[in-house]
CSV table of C-alpha atoms and ligand atoms in Angstrom, one decimal:
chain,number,residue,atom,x,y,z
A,7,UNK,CA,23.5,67.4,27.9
A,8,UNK,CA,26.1,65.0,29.5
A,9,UNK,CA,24.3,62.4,29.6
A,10,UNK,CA,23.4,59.6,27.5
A,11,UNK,CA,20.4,57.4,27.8
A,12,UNK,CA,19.3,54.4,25.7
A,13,UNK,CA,16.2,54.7,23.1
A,14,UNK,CA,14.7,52.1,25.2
A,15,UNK,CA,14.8,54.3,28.1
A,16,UNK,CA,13.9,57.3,26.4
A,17,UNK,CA,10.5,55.7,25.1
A,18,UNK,CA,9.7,54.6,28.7
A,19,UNK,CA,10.3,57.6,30.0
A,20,UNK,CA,8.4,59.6,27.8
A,21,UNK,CA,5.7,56.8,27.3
A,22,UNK,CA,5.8,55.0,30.6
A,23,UNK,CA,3.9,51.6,30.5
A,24,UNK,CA,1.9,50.3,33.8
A,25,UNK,CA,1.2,53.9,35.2
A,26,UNK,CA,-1.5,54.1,37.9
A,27,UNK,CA,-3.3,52.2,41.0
A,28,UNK,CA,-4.4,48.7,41.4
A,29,UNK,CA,-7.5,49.1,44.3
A,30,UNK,CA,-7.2,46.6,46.2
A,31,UNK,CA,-4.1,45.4,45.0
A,32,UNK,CA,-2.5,41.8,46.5
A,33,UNK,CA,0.2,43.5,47.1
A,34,UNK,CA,1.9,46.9,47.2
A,35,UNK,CA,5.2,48.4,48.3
A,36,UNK,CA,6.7,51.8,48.7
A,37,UNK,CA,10.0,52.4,48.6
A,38,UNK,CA,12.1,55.5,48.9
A,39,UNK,CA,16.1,56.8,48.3
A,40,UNK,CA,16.4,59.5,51.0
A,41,UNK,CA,19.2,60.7,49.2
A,42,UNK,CA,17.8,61.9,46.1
A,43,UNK,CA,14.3,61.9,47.6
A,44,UNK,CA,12.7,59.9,44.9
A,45,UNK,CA,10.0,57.7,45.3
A,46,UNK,CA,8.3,54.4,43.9
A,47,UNK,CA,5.3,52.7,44.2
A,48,UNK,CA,4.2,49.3,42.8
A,49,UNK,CA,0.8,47.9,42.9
A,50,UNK,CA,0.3,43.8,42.1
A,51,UNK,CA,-2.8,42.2,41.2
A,52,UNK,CA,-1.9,38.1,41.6
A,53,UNK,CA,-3.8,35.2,41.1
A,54,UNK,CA,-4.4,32.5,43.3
A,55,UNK,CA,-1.6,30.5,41.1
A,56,UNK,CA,0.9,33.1,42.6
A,57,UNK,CA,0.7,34.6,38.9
A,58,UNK,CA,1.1,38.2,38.4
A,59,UNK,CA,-2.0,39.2,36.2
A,60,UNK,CA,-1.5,43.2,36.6
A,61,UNK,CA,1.3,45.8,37.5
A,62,UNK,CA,1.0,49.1,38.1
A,63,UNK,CA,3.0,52.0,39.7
A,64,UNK,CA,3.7,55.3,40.6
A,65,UNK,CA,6.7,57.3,40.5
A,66,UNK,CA,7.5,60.4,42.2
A,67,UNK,CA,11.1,60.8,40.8
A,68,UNK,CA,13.9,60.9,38.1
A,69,UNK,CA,13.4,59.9,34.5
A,70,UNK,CA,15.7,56.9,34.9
A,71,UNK,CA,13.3,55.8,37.7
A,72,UNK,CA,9.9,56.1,35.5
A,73,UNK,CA,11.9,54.1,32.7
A,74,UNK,CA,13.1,51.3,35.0
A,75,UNK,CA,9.7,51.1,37.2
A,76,UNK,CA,7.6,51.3,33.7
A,77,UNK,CA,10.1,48.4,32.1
A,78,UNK,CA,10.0,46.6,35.7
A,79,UNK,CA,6.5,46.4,35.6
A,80,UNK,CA,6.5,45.4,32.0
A,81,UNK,CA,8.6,42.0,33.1
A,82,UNK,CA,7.3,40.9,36.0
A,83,UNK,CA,3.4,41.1,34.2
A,84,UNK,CA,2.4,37.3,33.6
A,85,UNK,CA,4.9,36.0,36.1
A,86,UNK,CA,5.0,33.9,38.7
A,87,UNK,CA,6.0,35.4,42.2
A,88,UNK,CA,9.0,33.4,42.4
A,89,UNK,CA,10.1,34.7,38.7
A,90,UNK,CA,9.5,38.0,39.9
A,91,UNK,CA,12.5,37.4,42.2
A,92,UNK,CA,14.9,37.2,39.3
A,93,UNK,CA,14.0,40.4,37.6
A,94,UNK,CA,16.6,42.2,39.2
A,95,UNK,CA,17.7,45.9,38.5
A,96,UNK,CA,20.3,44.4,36.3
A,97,UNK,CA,17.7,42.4,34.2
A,98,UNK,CA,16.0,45.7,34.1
A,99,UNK,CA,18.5,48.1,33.1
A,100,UNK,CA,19.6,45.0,30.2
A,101,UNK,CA,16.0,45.4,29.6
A,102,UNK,CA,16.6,49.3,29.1
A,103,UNK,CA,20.0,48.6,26.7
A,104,UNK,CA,21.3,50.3,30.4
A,105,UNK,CA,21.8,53.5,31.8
A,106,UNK,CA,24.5,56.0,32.9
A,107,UNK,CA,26.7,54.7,35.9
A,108,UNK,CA,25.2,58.1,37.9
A,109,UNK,CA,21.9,56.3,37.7
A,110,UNK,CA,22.3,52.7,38.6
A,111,UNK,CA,20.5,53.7,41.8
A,112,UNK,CA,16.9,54.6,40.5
A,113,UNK,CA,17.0,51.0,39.0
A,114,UNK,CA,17.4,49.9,42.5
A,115,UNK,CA,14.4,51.8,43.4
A,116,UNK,CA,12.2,49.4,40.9
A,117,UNK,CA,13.8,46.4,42.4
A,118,UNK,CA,13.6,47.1,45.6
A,119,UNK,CA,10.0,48.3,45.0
A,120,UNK,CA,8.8,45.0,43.1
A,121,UNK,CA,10.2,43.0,46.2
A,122,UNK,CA,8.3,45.5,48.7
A,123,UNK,CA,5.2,45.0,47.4
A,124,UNK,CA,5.9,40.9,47.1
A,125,UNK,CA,6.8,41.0,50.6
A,126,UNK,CA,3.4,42.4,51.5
A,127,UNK,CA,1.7,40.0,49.2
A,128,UNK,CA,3.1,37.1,51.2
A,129,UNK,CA,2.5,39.1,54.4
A,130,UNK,CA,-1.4,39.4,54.0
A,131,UNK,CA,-1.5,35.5,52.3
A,132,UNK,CA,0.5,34.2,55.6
A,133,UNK,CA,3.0,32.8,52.7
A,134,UNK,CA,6.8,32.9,52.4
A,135,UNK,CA,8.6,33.2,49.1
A,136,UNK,CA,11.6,31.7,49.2
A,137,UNK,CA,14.7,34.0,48.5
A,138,UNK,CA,12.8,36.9,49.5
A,139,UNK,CA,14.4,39.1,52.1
A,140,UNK,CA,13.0,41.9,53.9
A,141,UNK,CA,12.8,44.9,52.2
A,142,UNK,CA,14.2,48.4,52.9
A,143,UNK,CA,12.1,51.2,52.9
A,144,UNK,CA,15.3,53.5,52.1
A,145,UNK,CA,17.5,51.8,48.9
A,146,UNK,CA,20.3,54.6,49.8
A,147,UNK,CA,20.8,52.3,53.0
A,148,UNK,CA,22.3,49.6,51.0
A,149,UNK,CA,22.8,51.6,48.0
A,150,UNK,CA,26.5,52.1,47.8
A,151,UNK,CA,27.6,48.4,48.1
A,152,UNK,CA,25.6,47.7,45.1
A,153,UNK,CA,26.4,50.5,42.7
A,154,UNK,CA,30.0,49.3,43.6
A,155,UNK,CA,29.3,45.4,42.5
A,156,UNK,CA,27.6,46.6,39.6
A,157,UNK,CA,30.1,48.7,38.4
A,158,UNK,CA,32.3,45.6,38.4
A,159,UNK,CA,30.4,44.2,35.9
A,160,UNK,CA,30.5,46.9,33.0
B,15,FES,FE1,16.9,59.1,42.5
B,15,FES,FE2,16.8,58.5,40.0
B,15,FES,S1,17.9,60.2,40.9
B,15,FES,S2,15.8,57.5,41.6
């Protein structure tokens, strides 16, 4: 095998944290790459202190996606929206000891996911949170100007 992935990302991939539903959630987003076809869904349960008490998700994809939306969920649990914001995909894939260049993209997925399912939270509570831009349903829209800055940064 070519490719080498963390210990951290092993264990989440095998043992994913935060896996299922939240009925009812206060928030969920979907988000998809159309590229590789994978797909990610996030589920928030959030106080009325804008606190993230639950995340959960669902994953139809890649290994490097289950690890990143498993250790996503993982660090956005008992923060506040606006925290939320900062966990990018590079705090994530820090989070993970990182991953392979090839699969900077399914990190993207979790980010983009957690800020999908934020935006609907401020949606349905008539709210805005400040720094939050529209999602994209399809990350390989915006993908490649990303994956390029990020690269940068190695
Ligand atoms: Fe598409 Fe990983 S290969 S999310």
């Amino acid at each position: 095998m070519a490719m080498n992935y963390s210990e951290k990302v092993m264990d989440h991939f095998t043992n994913p944290r935060n896996v299922g539903e939240i009925e009812g959630c206060s928030g969920c987003g979907t988000v998809g790459n159309a590229v590789c076809g994978d797909i990610m869904r996030i589920y928030l349960d959030i106080d009325d202190q804008n606190i993230i008490r639950d995340a959960k998700f669902k994953t139809f994809g890649c290994g490097a996606a289950i690890a990143t939306s498993s250790m996503a969920t993982e660090l956005i649990k008992g923060k506040t929206v606006q925290q939320a914001l900062e966990v990018t995909n590079k705090a994530v894939m820090d989070a993970l000891d990182g991953l392979p260049p090839v699969k900077i993209h399914c990190s993207l997925l979790a980010e983009e996911a957690i800020h999908a399912a934020l935006w609907d939270y401020a949606e349905k509570n008539g709210i805005t949170i400040e720094g939050l831009e529209k999602p994209v349903s399809d990350i390989s829209e915006h993908e490649h100007l990303e994956v390029v800055s990020d690269e940068e940064d190695l």
